[in-house]
Short mmCIF file of C-alpha atoms in Angstrom, two decimals:
data_model
loop_
_atom_site.label_atom_id
_atom_site.label_comp_id
_atom_site.label_asym_id
_atom_site.label_seq_id
_atom_site.Cartn_x
_atom_site.Cartn_y
_atom_site.Cartn_z
CA MET A 1 -23.69 9.24 23.80
CA SER A 2 -21.09 6.52 24.00
CA VAL A 3 -17.67 6.75 22.36
CA LEU A 4 -18.79 3.68 20.39
CA ASP A 5 -21.21 5.95 18.52
CA LYS A 6 -18.20 7.95 17.29
CA ILE A 7 -16.60 4.94 15.60
CA ASP A 8 -17.65 4.28 11.99
CA PHE A 9 -18.47 0.58 11.67
CA SER A 10 -20.47 1.18 8.50
CA LYS A 11 -17.81 0.81 5.81
CA SER A 12 -18.03 -2.96 5.58
CA ALA A 13 -21.25 -4.89 5.24
CA ASP A 14 -20.42 -6.97 8.32
CA GLY A 15 -19.66 -3.99 10.56
CA LEU A 16 -16.02 -4.99 11.01
CA ILE A 17 -13.10 -2.57 11.12
CA PRO A 18 -9.39 -3.39 11.41
CA ALA A 19 -7.76 -3.38 14.82
CA ILE A 20 -3.98 -2.98 14.73
CA THR A 21 -2.23 -4.24 17.83
CA GLN A 22 1.08 -2.72 18.82
CA ASP A 23 3.35 -3.42 21.77
CA ALA A 24 3.04 -0.35 23.99
CA ASP A 25 6.71 -0.45 24.96
CA SER A 26 8.63 -1.65 21.90
CA HIS A 27 6.10 -0.30 19.35
CA GLU A 28 6.38 -3.57 17.42
CA VAL A 29 3.21 -4.28 15.45
CA LEU A 30 2.08 -7.64 16.84
CA MET A 31 -0.98 -8.49 14.77
CA VAL A 32 -3.94 -7.19 12.84
CA ALA A 33 -7.46 -8.47 13.49
CA TYR A 34 -10.99 -7.11 13.28
CA VAL A 35 -13.53 -5.70 15.71
CA ASN A 36 -17.21 -4.96 15.50
CA ARG A 37 -19.02 -2.73 17.95
CA ALA A 38 -19.56 -5.58 20.42
CA ALA A 39 -15.87 -6.56 20.36
CA LEU A 40 -14.72 -3.00 20.98
CA ALA A 41 -17.30 -2.61 23.76
CA ALA A 42 -16.01 -5.83 25.36
CA THR A 43 -12.41 -4.59 25.07
CA LEU A 44 -13.30 -1.35 26.83
CA GLU A 45 -15.23 -3.27 29.47
CA CYS A 46 -12.60 -5.89 30.39
CA GLY A 47 -9.38 -3.99 29.65
CA GLU A 48 -7.99 -6.79 27.48
CA ALA A 49 -8.03 -7.13 23.70
CA VAL A 50 -11.21 -8.69 22.34
CA TYR A 51 -11.62 -9.17 18.59
CA TYR A 52 -14.22 -10.65 16.29
CA SER A 53 -13.08 -13.91 14.71
CA ARG A 54 -14.06 -13.89 11.04
CA SER A 55 -13.48 -17.65 10.76
CA ARG A 56 -15.43 -18.65 13.88
CA GLN A 57 -17.87 -15.73 13.59
CA GLU A 58 -17.83 -14.95 17.30
CA LEU A 59 -16.16 -12.65 19.80
CA TRP A 60 -12.58 -13.70 20.47
CA HIS A 61 -11.04 -12.78 23.82
CA LYS A 62 -7.41 -13.10 22.79
CA GLY A 63 -5.46 -15.46 25.05
CA ALA A 64 -8.46 -16.53 27.12
CA THR A 65 -7.38 -20.15 26.71
CA SER A 66 -3.66 -19.82 25.84
CA GLY A 67 -2.83 -17.19 28.45
CA ASN A 68 -1.43 -14.91 25.74
CA THR A 69 -3.72 -12.06 26.74
CA GLN A 70 -3.14 -8.45 25.75
CA LYS A 71 -3.65 -5.84 28.45
CA ILE A 72 -4.91 -2.60 26.96
CA VAL A 73 -2.73 0.45 27.65
CA ASP A 74 -4.39 2.81 25.17
CA ILE A 75 -6.78 2.68 22.24
CA LEU A 76 -6.12 5.14 19.41
CA VAL A 77 -8.61 5.99 16.68
CA ASP A 78 -7.71 7.19 13.19
CA CYS A 79 -8.85 10.33 11.37
CA ASP A 80 -11.81 8.61 9.68
CA ALA A 81 -12.72 6.76 12.89
CA ASP A 82 -12.82 3.51 10.94
CA THR A 83 -9.68 1.85 12.34
CA VAL A 84 -8.52 1.35 15.92
CA LEU A 85 -5.00 0.86 17.24
CA TYR A 86 -4.63 -1.18 20.44
CA LEU A 87 -1.50 -0.38 22.43
CA VAL A 88 -0.99 -3.40 24.66
CA LYS A 89 1.20 -5.26 27.06
CA GLN A 90 1.48 -8.74 25.51
CA HIS A 91 1.41 -11.54 28.07
CA GLY A 92 2.67 -15.09 27.55
CA GLY A 93 4.66 -16.32 24.59
CA GLY A 94 3.50 -13.89 21.94
CA ALA A 95 0.66 -12.71 19.77
CA CYS A 96 0.98 -15.20 16.91
CA HIS A 97 -0.47 -18.69 16.78
CA THR A 98 2.79 -19.82 15.14
CA GLY A 99 4.68 -19.09 18.36
CA ASN A 100 6.28 -15.96 17.03
CA ARG A 101 5.97 -12.84 19.15
CA SER A 102 4.57 -10.91 16.18
CA CYS A 103 2.51 -12.20 13.27
CA PHE A 104 4.77 -10.12 11.00
CA PHE A 105 7.80 -12.42 10.98
CA ARG A 106 8.34 -12.40 7.20
CA ARG A 107 9.42 -9.76 4.72
CA ILE A 108 9.25 -9.49 0.96
CA LYS A 109 12.74 -9.97 -0.44
CA ALA A 110 13.79 -10.65 -4.03
CA ASP A 111 10.26 -11.51 -5.11
CA ASP A 112 9.83 -14.04 -2.30
CA LEU A 113 8.98 -14.21 1.41
CA GLU A 114 11.94 -14.37 3.79
CA LEU A 115 11.91 -15.05 7.54
CA ILE A 116 13.05 -12.07 9.56
CA MET B 1 6.00 -17.64 -9.35
CA SER B 2 5.78 -14.12 -8.07
CA VAL B 3 5.68 -13.19 -4.39
CA LEU B 4 2.28 -11.67 -5.22
CA ASP B 5 0.98 -15.23 -5.64
CA LYS B 6 1.88 -15.89 -2.00
CA ILE B 7 -0.34 -13.09 -0.69
CA ASP B 8 -3.96 -14.05 0.03
CA PHE B 9 -6.20 -11.41 -1.53
CA SER B 10 -9.22 -13.73 -1.44
CA LYS B 11 -10.71 -12.96 1.97
CA SER B 12 -12.70 -9.95 0.85
CA ALA B 13 -14.94 -9.90 -2.18
CA ASP B 14 -13.10 -6.89 -3.62
CA GLY B 15 -9.62 -8.43 -3.25
CA LEU B 16 -8.48 -5.78 -0.78
CA ILE B 17 -6.31 -6.44 2.27
CA PRO B 18 -5.21 -3.96 4.94
CA ALA B 19 -1.86 -2.25 4.61
CA ILE B 20 -0.48 -0.88 7.86
CA THR B 21 2.08 1.87 7.41
CA GLN B 22 4.69 2.39 10.08
CA ASP B 23 7.55 4.86 10.29
CA ALA B 24 10.69 2.76 9.80
CA ASP B 25 12.67 4.81 12.32
CA SER B 26 10.24 5.82 15.08
CA HIS B 27 7.93 2.81 14.62
CA GLU B 28 4.95 5.13 14.89
CA VAL B 29 1.92 3.72 13.05
CA LEU B 30 1.15 6.42 10.49
CA MET B 31 -1.97 5.13 8.74
CA VAL B 32 -3.97 2.14 7.63
CA ALA B 33 -5.20 1.79 4.06
CA TYR B 34 -5.92 -1.04 1.65
CA VAL B 35 -4.12 -2.68 -1.24
CA ASN B 36 -5.18 -5.07 -3.95
CA ARG B 37 -2.75 -7.10 -6.03
CA ALA B 38 -2.21 -4.24 -8.48
CA ALA B 39 -1.47 -1.73 -5.70
CA LEU B 40 1.05 -4.03 -4.05
CA ALA B 41 2.65 -4.74 -7.43
CA ALA B 42 2.91 -1.00 -8.08
CA THR B 43 4.46 -0.46 -4.63
CA LEU B 44 7.10 -3.09 -5.30
CA GLU B 45 7.73 -1.61 -8.74
CA CYS B 46 8.17 2.04 -7.77
CA GLY B 47 9.51 1.72 -4.21
CA GLU B 48 6.91 4.10 -2.80
CA ALA B 49 3.63 3.29 -1.07
CA VAL B 50 0.74 2.75 -3.46
CA TYR B 51 -2.70 1.91 -2.06
CA TYR B 52 -6.15 1.31 -3.49
CA SER B 53 -8.57 4.12 -2.70
CA ARG B 54 -11.91 2.62 -1.69
CA SER B 55 -13.68 5.96 -2.15
CA ARG B 56 -12.22 6.79 -5.57
CA GLN B 57 -11.92 3.12 -6.61
CA GLU B 58 -8.52 3.55 -8.17
CA LEU B 59 -4.83 3.10 -7.39
CA TRP B 60 -3.57 5.81 -5.08
CA HIS B 61 0.12 6.70 -5.21
CA LYS B 62 0.33 8.34 -1.81
CA GLY B 63 1.76 11.86 -1.97
CA ALA B 64 1.97 11.97 -5.76
CA THR B 65 0.33 15.41 -5.71
CA SER B 66 1.02 16.59 -2.13
CA GLY B 67 4.64 15.50 -1.98
CA ASN B 68 3.95 13.45 1.15
CA THR B 69 5.31 10.28 -0.42
CA GLN B 70 6.34 7.23 1.56
CA LYS B 71 9.59 5.57 0.55
CA ILE B 72 9.43 1.84 1.16
CA VAL B 73 12.13 0.48 3.48
CA ASP B 74 10.62 -2.97 4.01
CA ILE B 75 7.35 -4.79 3.46
CA LEU B 76 6.38 -7.36 6.09
CA VAL B 77 3.70 -10.01 5.64
CA ASP B 78 1.69 -11.60 8.44
CA CYS B 79 1.25 -15.28 9.28
CA ASP B 80 -1.91 -15.67 7.20
CA ALA B 81 -0.44 -13.61 4.34
CA ASP B 82 -3.56 -11.47 4.30
CA THR B 83 -2.13 -8.25 5.73
CA VAL B 84 0.96 -6.27 4.79
CA LEU B 85 3.01 -3.86 6.87
CA TYR B 86 4.82 -1.08 5.03
CA LEU B 87 7.87 0.26 6.83
CA VAL B 88 8.48 3.67 5.30
CA LYS B 89 10.34 6.93 5.39
CA GLN B 90 7.58 9.53 5.39
CA HIS B 91 8.36 12.58 3.28
CA GLY B 92 6.72 16.00 3.59
CA GLY B 93 4.37 17.10 6.32
CA GLY B 94 2.95 13.78 7.36
CA ALA B 95 0.74 10.87 6.44
CA CYS B 96 -2.64 12.29 7.42
CA HIS B 97 -4.84 14.52 5.28
CA THR B 98 -5.62 16.53 8.46
CA GLY B 99 -2.00 17.69 8.61
CA ASN B 100 -1.11 15.41 11.49
CA ARG B 101 1.96 13.26 11.08
CA SER B 102 -0.07 10.14 11.94
CA CYS B 103 -3.75 9.45 11.32
CA PHE B 104 -3.90 8.09 14.89
CA PHE B 105 -3.96 11.41 16.73
CA ARG B 106 -6.87 10.60 19.05
CA ARG B 107 -7.34 8.16 21.91
CA ILE B 108 -10.36 6.80 23.70
CA LYS B 109 -10.56 8.41 27.12
CA ALA B 110 -13.47 8.42 29.58
CA ASP B 111 -15.95 7.24 26.94
CA ASP B 112 -14.93 9.97 24.49
CA LEU B 113 -12.25 10.78 21.92
CA GLU B 114 -9.37 12.94 23.13
CA LEU B 115 -6.62 14.57 21.08
CA ILE B 116 -3.19 13.16 21.85
#
């Protein structure tokens, strides 16, 4: 039995579960994406974060072209086994396609979005 | 225009987006749940984390019965505005229904799940 059999991919029709990605050192949440069984298997295999791109509908080896790869330090699993948490070392400029280190660079303030 | 109009709830058929909940002080990721527009509105209104329970199909004011409420310190929004990050002060015993402080109390190790 593989550890993949212990993860519950059944709660969405497309077999996707959220993957939260956190900097292993600073504990900053860098991004949230999705994985299916194949993406998680690929992540375990290559030791770098692989997601499933909902827009392109294919496996997405983060940073494969940009160099902004994410080396896996640990993968945590939640109580319901339907969410994974990637603890990573972020390489390159950052996790976000906007150039920000984290995708979470805005906060809700006074009924609007404000840059952090 | 409300800030709620700037959040993209359209990517899932049920209008739910992930809400990541992180301890504002330790930066530990405590849990991942889901919010719809009404849950996020309720969170902003009451200053404590409100989610949408997929199993019960109703708003879920976290800790309303157990006392394990989560006081909102900040709400961050990601680049695509389709995920929110609650920074909270966790009251009571913890975030997880198992009694653990965080729902992420297991890691993948040697093709199995291991308690942290």
